[in-house]
Coordinates of N, CA and C in Angstrom, one line a residue:
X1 N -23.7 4.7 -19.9 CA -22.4 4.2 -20.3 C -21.6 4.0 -19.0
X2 N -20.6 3.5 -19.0 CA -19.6 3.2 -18.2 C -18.7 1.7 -18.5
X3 N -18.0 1.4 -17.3 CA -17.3 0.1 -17.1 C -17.1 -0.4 -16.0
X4 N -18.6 -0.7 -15.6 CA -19.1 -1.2 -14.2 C -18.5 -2.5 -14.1
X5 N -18.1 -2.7 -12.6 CA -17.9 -3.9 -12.1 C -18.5 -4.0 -10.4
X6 N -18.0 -5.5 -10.1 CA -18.4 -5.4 -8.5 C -17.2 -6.3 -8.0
X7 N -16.5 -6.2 -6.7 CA -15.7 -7.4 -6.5 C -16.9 -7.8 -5.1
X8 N -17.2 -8.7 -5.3 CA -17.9 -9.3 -4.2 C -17.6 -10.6 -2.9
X9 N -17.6 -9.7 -2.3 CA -16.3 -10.1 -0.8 C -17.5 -11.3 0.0
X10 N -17.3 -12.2 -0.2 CA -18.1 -13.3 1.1 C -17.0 -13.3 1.8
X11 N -18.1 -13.5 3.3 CA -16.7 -13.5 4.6 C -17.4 -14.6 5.4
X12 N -17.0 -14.9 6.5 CA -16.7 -16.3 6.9 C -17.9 -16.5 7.6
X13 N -18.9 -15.6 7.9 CA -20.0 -16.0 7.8 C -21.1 -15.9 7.3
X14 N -21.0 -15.8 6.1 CA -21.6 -16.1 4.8 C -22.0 -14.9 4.4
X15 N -22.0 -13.7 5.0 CA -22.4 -12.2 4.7 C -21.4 -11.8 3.7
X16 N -22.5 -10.6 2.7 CA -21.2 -10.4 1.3 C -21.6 -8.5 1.3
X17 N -20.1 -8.8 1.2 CA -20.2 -7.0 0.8 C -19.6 -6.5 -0.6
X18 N -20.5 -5.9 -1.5 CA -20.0 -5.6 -2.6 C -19.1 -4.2 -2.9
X19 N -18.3 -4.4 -3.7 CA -17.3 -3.1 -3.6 C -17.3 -2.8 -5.1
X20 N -18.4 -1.9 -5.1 CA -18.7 -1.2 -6.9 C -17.7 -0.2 -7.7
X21 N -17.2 -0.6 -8.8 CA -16.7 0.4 -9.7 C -18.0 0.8 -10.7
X22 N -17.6 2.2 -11.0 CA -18.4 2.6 -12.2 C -17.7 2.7 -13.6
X23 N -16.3 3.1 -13.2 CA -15.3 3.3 -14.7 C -14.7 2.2 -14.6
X24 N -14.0 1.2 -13.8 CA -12.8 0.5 -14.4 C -13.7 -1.2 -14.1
X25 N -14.6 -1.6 -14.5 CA -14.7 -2.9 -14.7 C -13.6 -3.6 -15.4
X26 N -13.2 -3.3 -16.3 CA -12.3 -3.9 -17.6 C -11.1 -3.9 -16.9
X27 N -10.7 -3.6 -16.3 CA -9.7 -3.6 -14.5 C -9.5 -3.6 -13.4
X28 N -10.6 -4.6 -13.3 CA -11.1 -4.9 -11.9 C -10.2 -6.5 -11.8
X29 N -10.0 -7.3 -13.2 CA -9.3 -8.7 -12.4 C -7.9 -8.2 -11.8
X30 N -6.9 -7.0 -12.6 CA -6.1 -6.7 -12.5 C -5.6 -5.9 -11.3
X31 N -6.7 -4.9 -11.1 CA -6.5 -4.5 -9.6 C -7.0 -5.2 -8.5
X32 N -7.6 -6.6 -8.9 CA -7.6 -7.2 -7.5 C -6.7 -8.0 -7.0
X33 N -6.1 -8.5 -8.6 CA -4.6 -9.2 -8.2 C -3.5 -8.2 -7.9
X34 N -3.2 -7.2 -7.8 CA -2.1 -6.1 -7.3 C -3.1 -6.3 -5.7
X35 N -3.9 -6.0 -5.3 CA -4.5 -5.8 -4.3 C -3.8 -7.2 -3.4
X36 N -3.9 -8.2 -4.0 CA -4.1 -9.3 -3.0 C -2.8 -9.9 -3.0
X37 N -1.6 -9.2 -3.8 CA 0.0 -9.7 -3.8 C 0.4 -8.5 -2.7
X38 N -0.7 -7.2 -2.9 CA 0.3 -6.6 -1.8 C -0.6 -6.5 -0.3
X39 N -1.5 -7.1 0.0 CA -1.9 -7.2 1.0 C -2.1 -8.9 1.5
X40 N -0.7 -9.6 1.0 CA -0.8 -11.6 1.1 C -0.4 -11.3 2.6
X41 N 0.2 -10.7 3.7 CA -0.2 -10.8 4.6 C -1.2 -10.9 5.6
X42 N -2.5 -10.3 4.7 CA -3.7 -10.4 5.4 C -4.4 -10.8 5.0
X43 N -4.3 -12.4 4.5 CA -5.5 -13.0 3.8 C -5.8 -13.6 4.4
X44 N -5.7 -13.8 5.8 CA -6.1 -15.0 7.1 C -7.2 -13.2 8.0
X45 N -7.0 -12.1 7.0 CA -7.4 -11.1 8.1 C -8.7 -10.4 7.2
X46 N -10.2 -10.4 7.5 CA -11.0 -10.5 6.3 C -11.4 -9.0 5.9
X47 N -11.5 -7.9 7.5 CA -11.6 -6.8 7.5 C -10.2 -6.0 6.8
X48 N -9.4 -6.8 7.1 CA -8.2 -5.9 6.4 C -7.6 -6.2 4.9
X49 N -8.1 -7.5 4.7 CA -7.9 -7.6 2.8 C -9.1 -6.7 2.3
X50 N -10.1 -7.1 2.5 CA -11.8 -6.4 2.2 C -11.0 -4.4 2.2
X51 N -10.6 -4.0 3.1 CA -9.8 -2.7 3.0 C -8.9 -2.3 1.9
X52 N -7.8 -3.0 2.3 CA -6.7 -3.0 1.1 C -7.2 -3.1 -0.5
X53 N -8.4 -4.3 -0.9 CA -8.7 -4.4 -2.0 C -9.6 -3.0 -2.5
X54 N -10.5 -2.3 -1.1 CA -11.0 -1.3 -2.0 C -10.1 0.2 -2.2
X55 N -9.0 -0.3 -1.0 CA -8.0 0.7 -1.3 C -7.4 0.9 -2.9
X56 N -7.1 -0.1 -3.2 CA -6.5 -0.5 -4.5 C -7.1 0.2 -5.5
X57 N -9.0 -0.4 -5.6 CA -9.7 0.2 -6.4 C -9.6 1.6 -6.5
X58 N -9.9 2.0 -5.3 CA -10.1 3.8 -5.4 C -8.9 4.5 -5.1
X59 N -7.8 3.8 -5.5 CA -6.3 5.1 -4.8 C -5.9 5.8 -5.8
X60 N -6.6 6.1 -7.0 CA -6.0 7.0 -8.2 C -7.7 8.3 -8.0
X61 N -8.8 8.0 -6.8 CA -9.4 8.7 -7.1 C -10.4 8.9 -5.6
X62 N -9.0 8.8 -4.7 CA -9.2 9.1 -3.3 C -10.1 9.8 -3.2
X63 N -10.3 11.3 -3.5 CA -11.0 12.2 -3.1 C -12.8 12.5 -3.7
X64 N -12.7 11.4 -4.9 CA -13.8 11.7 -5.5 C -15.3 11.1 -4.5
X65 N -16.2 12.0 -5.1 CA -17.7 11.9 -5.0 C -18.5 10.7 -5.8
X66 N -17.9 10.3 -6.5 CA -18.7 9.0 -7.4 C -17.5 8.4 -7.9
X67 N -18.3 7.1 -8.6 CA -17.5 6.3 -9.2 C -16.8 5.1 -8.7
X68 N -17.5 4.9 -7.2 CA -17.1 3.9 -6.4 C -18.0 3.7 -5.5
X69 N -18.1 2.8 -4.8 CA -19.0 2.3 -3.6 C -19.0 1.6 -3.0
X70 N -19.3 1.3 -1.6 CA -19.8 0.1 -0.5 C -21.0 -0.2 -0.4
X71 N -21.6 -1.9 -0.6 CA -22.6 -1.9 -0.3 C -23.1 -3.1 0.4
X72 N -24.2 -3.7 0.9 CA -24.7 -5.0 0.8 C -25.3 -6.0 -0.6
X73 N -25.6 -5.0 -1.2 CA -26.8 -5.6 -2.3 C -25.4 -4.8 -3.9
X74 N -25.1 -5.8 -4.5 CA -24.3 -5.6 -5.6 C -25.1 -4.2 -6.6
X75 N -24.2 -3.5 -7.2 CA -24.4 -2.2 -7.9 C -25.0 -2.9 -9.5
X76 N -24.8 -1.8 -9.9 CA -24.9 -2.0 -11.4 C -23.9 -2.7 -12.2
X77 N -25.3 -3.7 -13.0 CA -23.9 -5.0 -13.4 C -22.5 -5.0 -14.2
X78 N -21.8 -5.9 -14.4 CA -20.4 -5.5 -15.5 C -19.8 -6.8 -15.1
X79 N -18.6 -5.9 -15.2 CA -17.6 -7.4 -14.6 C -18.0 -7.7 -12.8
X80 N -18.2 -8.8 -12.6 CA -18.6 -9.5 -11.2 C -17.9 -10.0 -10.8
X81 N -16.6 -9.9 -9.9 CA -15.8 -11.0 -8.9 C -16.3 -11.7 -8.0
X82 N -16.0 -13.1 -7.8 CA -16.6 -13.3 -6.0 C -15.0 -13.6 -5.8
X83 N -15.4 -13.1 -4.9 CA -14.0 -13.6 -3.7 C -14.5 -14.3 -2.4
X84 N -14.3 -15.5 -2.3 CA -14.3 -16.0 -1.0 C -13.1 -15.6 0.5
X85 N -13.9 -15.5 1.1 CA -12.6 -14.9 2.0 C -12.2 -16.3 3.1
X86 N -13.2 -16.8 3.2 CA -12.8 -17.8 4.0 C -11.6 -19.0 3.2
X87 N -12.5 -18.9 2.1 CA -11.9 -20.0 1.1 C -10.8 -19.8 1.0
X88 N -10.6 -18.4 1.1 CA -9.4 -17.5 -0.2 C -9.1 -17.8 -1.7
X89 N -10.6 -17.9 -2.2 CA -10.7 -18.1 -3.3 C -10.9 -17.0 -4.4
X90 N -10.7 -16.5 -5.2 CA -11.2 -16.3 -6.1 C -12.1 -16.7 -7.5
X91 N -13.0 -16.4 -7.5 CA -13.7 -17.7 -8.2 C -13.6 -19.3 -8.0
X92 N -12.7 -20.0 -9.2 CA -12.7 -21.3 -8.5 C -10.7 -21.3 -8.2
X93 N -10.1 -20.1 -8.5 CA -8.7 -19.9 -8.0 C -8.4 -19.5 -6.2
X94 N -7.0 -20.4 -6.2 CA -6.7 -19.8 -4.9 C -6.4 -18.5 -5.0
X95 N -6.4 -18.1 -3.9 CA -5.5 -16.4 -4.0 C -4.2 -16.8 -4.1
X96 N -3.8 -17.6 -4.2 CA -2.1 -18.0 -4.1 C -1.7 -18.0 -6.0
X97 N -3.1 -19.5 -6.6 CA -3.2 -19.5 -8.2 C -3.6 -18.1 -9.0
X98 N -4.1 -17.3 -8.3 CA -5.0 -16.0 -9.0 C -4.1 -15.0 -9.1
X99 N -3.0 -14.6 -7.8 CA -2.2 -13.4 -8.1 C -1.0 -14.2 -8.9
X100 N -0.5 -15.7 -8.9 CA 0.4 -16.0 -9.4 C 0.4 -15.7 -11.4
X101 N -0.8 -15.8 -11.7 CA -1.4 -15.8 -13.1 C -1.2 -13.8 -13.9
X102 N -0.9 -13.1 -12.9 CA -0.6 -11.9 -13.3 C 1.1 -11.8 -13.3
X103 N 1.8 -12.7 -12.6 CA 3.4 -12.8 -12.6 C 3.5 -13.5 -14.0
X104 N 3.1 -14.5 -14.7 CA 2.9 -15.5 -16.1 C 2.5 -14.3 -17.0
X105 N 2.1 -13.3 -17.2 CA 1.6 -12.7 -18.0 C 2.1 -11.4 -18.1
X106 N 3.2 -10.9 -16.9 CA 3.6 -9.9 -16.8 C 5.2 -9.9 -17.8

């Protein structure tokens, strides 16, 4: 069981790092859009959004031993993000159209 997800970070030279949930798949579009409204300063900065976003994921569970991950090779499947970093895409949204779509809904 669980509610696996991955956000999967391409960066500008084509290498991807996946950033695994085990519980909150089902909250993974939502905490990547808080992630990338509060770190819109550094979306020209790849190591420091790629941070901020996994900060996001795991800041209700800082200290824990599982339930999160870094990796090269994507986790166990669920909900899947790509995030282009170069692009600043999300899927086929900008990061500009992507966090704006959580302000329309809020």
């Amino acid at each position: 069981m669980g509610d696996r997800g991955n956000v999967i970070l391409k960066y500008n030279d084509g290498n991807k790092i996946y950033l695994y949930t085990h519980w909150d798949g089902s909250a993974l579009r939502q905490t990547l859009r808080e992630a990338l409204e509060r770190g819109r300063d550094r979306w020209d900065d790849e190591p420091y959004i790629a941070r901020i976003i996994f900060s996001e994921m795991i800041k209700n569970d800082i200290d824990g031993n599982t339930g999160y991950g870094i990796s090269p090779y994507m986790g166990d499947g669920g909900m899947d993000i790509n995030v282009d970093l170069k692009a600043k895409k999300v899927g086929s949204l900008s990061f500009e159209e992507f966090v704006s779509k959580s302000r329309v809904k809020a």
